[in-house]
Amino acid sequence: MLDSSDLLVIGECVADIVRLPDAADRVHPGGSPANVAYGLARLGHATTLLTQLGADANGRLIRDHLTGAGVDVRTDGSTAPTPSAAVTLDGAGRATYTFEITWTLGAVSLERPPAHVHTGSIATVSEPGATTVVAALESLRAAATVSYDPNVRPELMGDHGAAVRRAELCVALSDVVKASDEDLEWLYPGEDPVRAAERWLAAGPAVVLVTRGGDGAFAVLPDGRVSVEALPSEVVDTVGAGDAFMSGALHALAAHGLLGAAGRERLRAALDRATVTDVLRHAAASAAVTVGRAGASPPDAAELDTVLHRM
């Protein structure tokens, strides 16, 4: 089974400035990779996050948030301001974003190679830091399993064709891929998300997970497709829901012994429909907890178990 100290997440931290009608702004620690690292730590995994943080109030807020959950935060010493995103919520709690982000991640040495690496979002498309991230995946994947979530932010993706090529490169380097149906629609307009996921599966991953908001989620694997329904939840907001889904999925895969260099062969040979269903259940339950409270606030292990026992 994966040693929990061997989880590495590479990617951005973002201060989410949440704006509601007739209310004061609220600042929440965010950034998709940072949310995944936080979610993994909340679930009991000693996780390292390789990122950038400014020496400002938002940077201190995010660092305290992450380290408070047990995340080992590593930075490259950049002096750029902490990235921020203005998050506007509509009446249904759906979020739209306006970003102020600089991503210049440089190389950071690690004491030992991790057993699993997760990345995605802005960190894999915004240069010059994206080149560092891809190089790290290429270097580390010989001894580590890799997961990837494009977490598309249209305002920051740049040229569409280049963004698609970068996403497909990251997919090919990965063992586990997660995307939303909205991500796939942006990348491949008008294409059935099942077909897009199947094409990604053929490029190299062992499994592709696709979230569909209130319509649940499905996984594509070599012997077919597995689906789960979304759990009923009173939605406060959807900030961080996809990231909680990702951390819940990785938590379940680790519990099944399917991550890490030793788990890669099992991941590709023994990932049956029952196991994938269990992974999706954990992921959906984690997301359901998160949408029920403000900001990217994923469950701890006890909260996740409570929801799973109700399913």
mmCIF file with all atom_site columns, N, CA and C in Angstrom, residues 1 6 41 47 83 91 100 108 119 121 134 167 189 222 225 230 248 258 288 294 308:
data_model
loop_
_atom_site.group_PDB
_atom_site.id
_atom_site.type_symbol
_atom_site.label_atom_id
_atom_site.label_alt_id
_atom_site.label_comp_id
_atom_site.label_asym_id
_atom_site.label_entity_id
_atom_site.label_seq_id
_atom_site.pdbx_PDB_ins_code
_atom_site.Cartn_x
_atom_site.Cartn_y
_atom_site.Cartn_z
_atom_site.occupancy
_atom_site.B_iso_or_equiv
_atom_site.pdbx_formal_charge
_atom_site.auth_seq_id
_atom_site.auth_comp_id
_atom_site.auth_asym_id
_atom_site.auth_atom_id
_atom_site.pdbx_PDB_model_num
ATOM 1  N N  . MET A 1 1   ? 0.845   -1.200 0.000   1.00 0.00 ? 1   MET A N  1
ATOM 2  C CA . MET A 1 1   ? 0.000   0.000  0.000   1.00 0.00 ? 1   MET A CA 1
ATOM 3  C C  . MET A 1 1   ? 0.877   1.245  0.000   1.00 0.00 ? 1   MET A C  1
ATOM 4  N N  . ASP A 1 6   ? 4.322   9.842  0.831   1.00 0.00 ? 6   ASP A N  1
ATOM 5  C CA . ASP A 1 6   ? 4.864   9.915  -0.522  1.00 0.00 ? 6   ASP A CA 1
ATOM 6  C C  . ASP A 1 6   ? 3.930   10.604 -1.507  1.00 0.00 ? 6   ASP A C  1
ATOM 7  N N  . ALA A 1 41  ? -4.596  15.851 2.924   1.00 0.00 ? 41  ALA A N  1
ATOM 8  C CA . ALA A 1 41  ? -4.134  15.967 4.304   1.00 0.00 ? 41  ALA A CA 1
ATOM 9  C C  . ALA A 1 41  ? -5.291  15.777 5.280   1.00 0.00 ? 41  ALA A C  1
ATOM 10 N N  . THR A 1 47  ? 0.990   15.047 3.069   1.00 0.00 ? 47  THR A N  1
ATOM 11 C CA . THR A 1 47  ? 1.135   15.461 1.675   1.00 0.00 ? 47  THR A CA 1
ATOM 12 C C  . THR A 1 47  ? 2.058   16.660 1.557   1.00 0.00 ? 47  THR A C  1
ATOM 13 N N  . PRO A 1 83  ? -1.210  34.651 -6.015  1.00 0.00 ? 83  PRO A N  1
ATOM 14 C CA . PRO A 1 83  ? -2.289  34.723 -6.998  1.00 0.00 ? 83  PRO A CA 1
ATOM 15 C C  . PRO A 1 83  ? -3.656  34.876 -6.323  1.00 0.00 ? 83  PRO A C  1
ATOM 16 N N  . GLY A 1 91  ? -27.241 32.744 -7.798  1.00 0.00 ? 91  GLY A N  1
ATOM 17 C CA . GLY A 1 91  ? -28.234 32.333 -6.818  1.00 0.00 ? 91  GLY A CA 1
ATOM 18 C C  . GLY A 1 91  ? -28.221 30.858 -6.496  1.00 0.00 ? 91  GLY A C  1
ATOM 19 N N  . GLU A 1 100 ? -6.026  37.002 -11.170 1.00 0.00 ? 100 GLU A N  1
ATOM 20 C CA . GLU A 1 100 ? -4.783  37.762 -11.220 1.00 0.00 ? 100 GLU A CA 1
ATOM 21 C C  . GLU A 1 100 ? -3.672  36.810 -10.772 1.00 0.00 ? 100 GLU A C  1
ATOM 22 N N  . VAL A 1 108 ? 12.575  22.835 -7.630  1.00 0.00 ? 108 VAL A N  1
ATOM 23 C CA . VAL A 1 108 ? 12.766  22.700 -6.185  1.00 0.00 ? 108 VAL A CA 1
ATOM 24 C C  . VAL A 1 108 ? 13.203  21.265 -5.922  1.00 0.00 ? 108 VAL A C  1
ATOM 25 N N  . THR A 1 119 ? -1.131  16.823 -10.346 1.00 0.00 ? 119 THR A N  1
ATOM 26 C CA . THR A 1 119 ? -1.038  18.197 -10.817 1.00 0.00 ? 119 THR A CA 1
ATOM 27 C C  . THR A 1 119 ? -2.245  18.514 -11.692 1.00 0.00 ? 119 THR A C  1
ATOM 28 N N  . SER A 1 121 ? -4.699  22.042 -13.635 1.00 0.00 ? 121 SER A N  1
ATOM 29 C CA . SER A 1 121 ? -5.193  23.406 -13.582 1.00 0.00 ? 121 SER A CA 1
ATOM 30 C C  . SER A 1 121 ? -4.214  24.390 -14.211 1.00 0.00 ? 121 SER A C  1
ATOM 31 N N  . VAL A 1 134 ? 5.602   20.106 -16.254 1.00 0.00 ? 134 VAL A N  1
ATOM 32 C CA . VAL A 1 134 ? 5.653   18.976 -17.192 1.00 0.00 ? 134 VAL A CA 1
ATOM 33 C C  . VAL A 1 134 ? 6.985   18.245 -17.077 1.00 0.00 ? 134 VAL A C  1
ATOM 34 N N  . ALA A 1 167 ? -2.987  19.668 -22.607 1.00 0.00 ? 167 ALA A N  1
ATOM 35 C CA . ALA A 1 167 ? -3.829  18.744 -21.849 1.00 0.00 ? 167 ALA A CA 1
ATOM 36 C C  . ALA A 1 167 ? -3.579  17.308 -22.287 1.00 0.00 ? 167 ALA A C  1
ATOM 37 N N  . PRO A 1 189 ? -15.298 21.128 -28.186 1.00 0.00 ? 189 PRO A N  1
ATOM 38 C CA . PRO A 1 189 ? -16.683 21.626 -28.284 1.00 0.00 ? 189 PRO A CA 1
ATOM 39 C C  . PRO A 1 189 ? -17.576 20.697 -29.104 1.00 0.00 ? 189 PRO A C  1
ATOM 40 N N  . PRO A 1 222 ? -10.841 0.241  -19.384 1.00 0.00 ? 222 PRO A N  1
ATOM 41 C CA . PRO A 1 222 ? -10.761 -0.588 -20.590 1.00 0.00 ? 222 PRO A CA 1
ATOM 42 C C  . PRO A 1 222 ? -11.951 -1.501 -20.839 1.00 0.00 ? 222 PRO A C  1
ATOM 43 N N  . ARG A 1 225 ? -17.739 1.328  -18.847 1.00 0.00 ? 225 ARG A N  1
ATOM 44 C CA . ARG A 1 225 ? -18.009 2.563  -18.124 1.00 0.00 ? 225 ARG A CA 1
ATOM 45 C C  . ARG A 1 225 ? -18.782 2.261  -16.853 1.00 0.00 ? 225 ARG A C  1
ATOM 46 N N  . ALA A 1 230 ? -25.013 11.697 -8.179  1.00 0.00 ? 230 ALA A N  1
ATOM 47 C CA . ALA A 1 230 ? -24.591 12.683 -7.186  1.00 0.00 ? 230 ALA A CA 1
ATOM 48 C C  . ALA A 1 230 ? -25.373 12.465 -5.899  1.00 0.00 ? 230 ALA A C  1
ATOM 49 N N  . GLY A 1 248 ? -10.801 12.726 -2.833  1.00 0.00 ? 248 GLY A N  1
ATOM 50 C CA . GLY A 1 248 ? -11.528 11.530 -2.406  1.00 0.00 ? 248 GLY A CA 1
ATOM 51 C C  . GLY A 1 248 ? -11.198 10.322 -3.264  1.00 0.00 ? 248 GLY A C  1
ATOM 52 N N  . LEU A 1 258 ? -3.433  0.996  -5.066  1.00 0.00 ? 258 LEU A N  1
ATOM 53 C CA . LEU A 1 258 ? -3.334  1.170  -6.516  1.00 0.00 ? 258 LEU A CA 1
ATOM 54 C C  . LEU A 1 258 ? -2.542  2.402  -6.924  1.00 0.00 ? 258 LEU A C  1
ATOM 55 N N  . ALA A 1 288 ? -19.794 15.980 -2.103  1.00 0.00 ? 288 ALA A N  1
ATOM 56 C CA . ALA A 1 288 ? -21.082 16.340 -1.502  1.00 0.00 ? 288 ALA A CA 1
ATOM 57 C C  . ALA A 1 288 ? -20.892 17.100 -0.195  1.00 0.00 ? 288 ALA A C  1
ATOM 58 N N  . ALA A 1 294 ? -19.303 26.644 2.861   1.00 0.00 ? 294 ALA A N  1
ATOM 59 C CA . ALA A 1 294 ? -18.688 27.718 2.085   1.00 0.00 ? 294 ALA A CA 1
ATOM 60 C C  . ALA A 1 294 ? -17.221 27.440 1.798   1.00 0.00 ? 294 ALA A C  1
ATOM 61 N N  . LEU A 1 308 ? -20.375 8.055  3.707   1.00 0.00 ? 308 LEU A N  1
ATOM 62 C CA . LEU A 1 308 ? -20.340 6.777  3.005   1.00 0.00 ? 308 LEU A CA 1
ATOM 63 C C  . LEU A 1 308 ? -21.271 5.767  3.666   1.00 0.00 ? 308 LEU A C  1
#
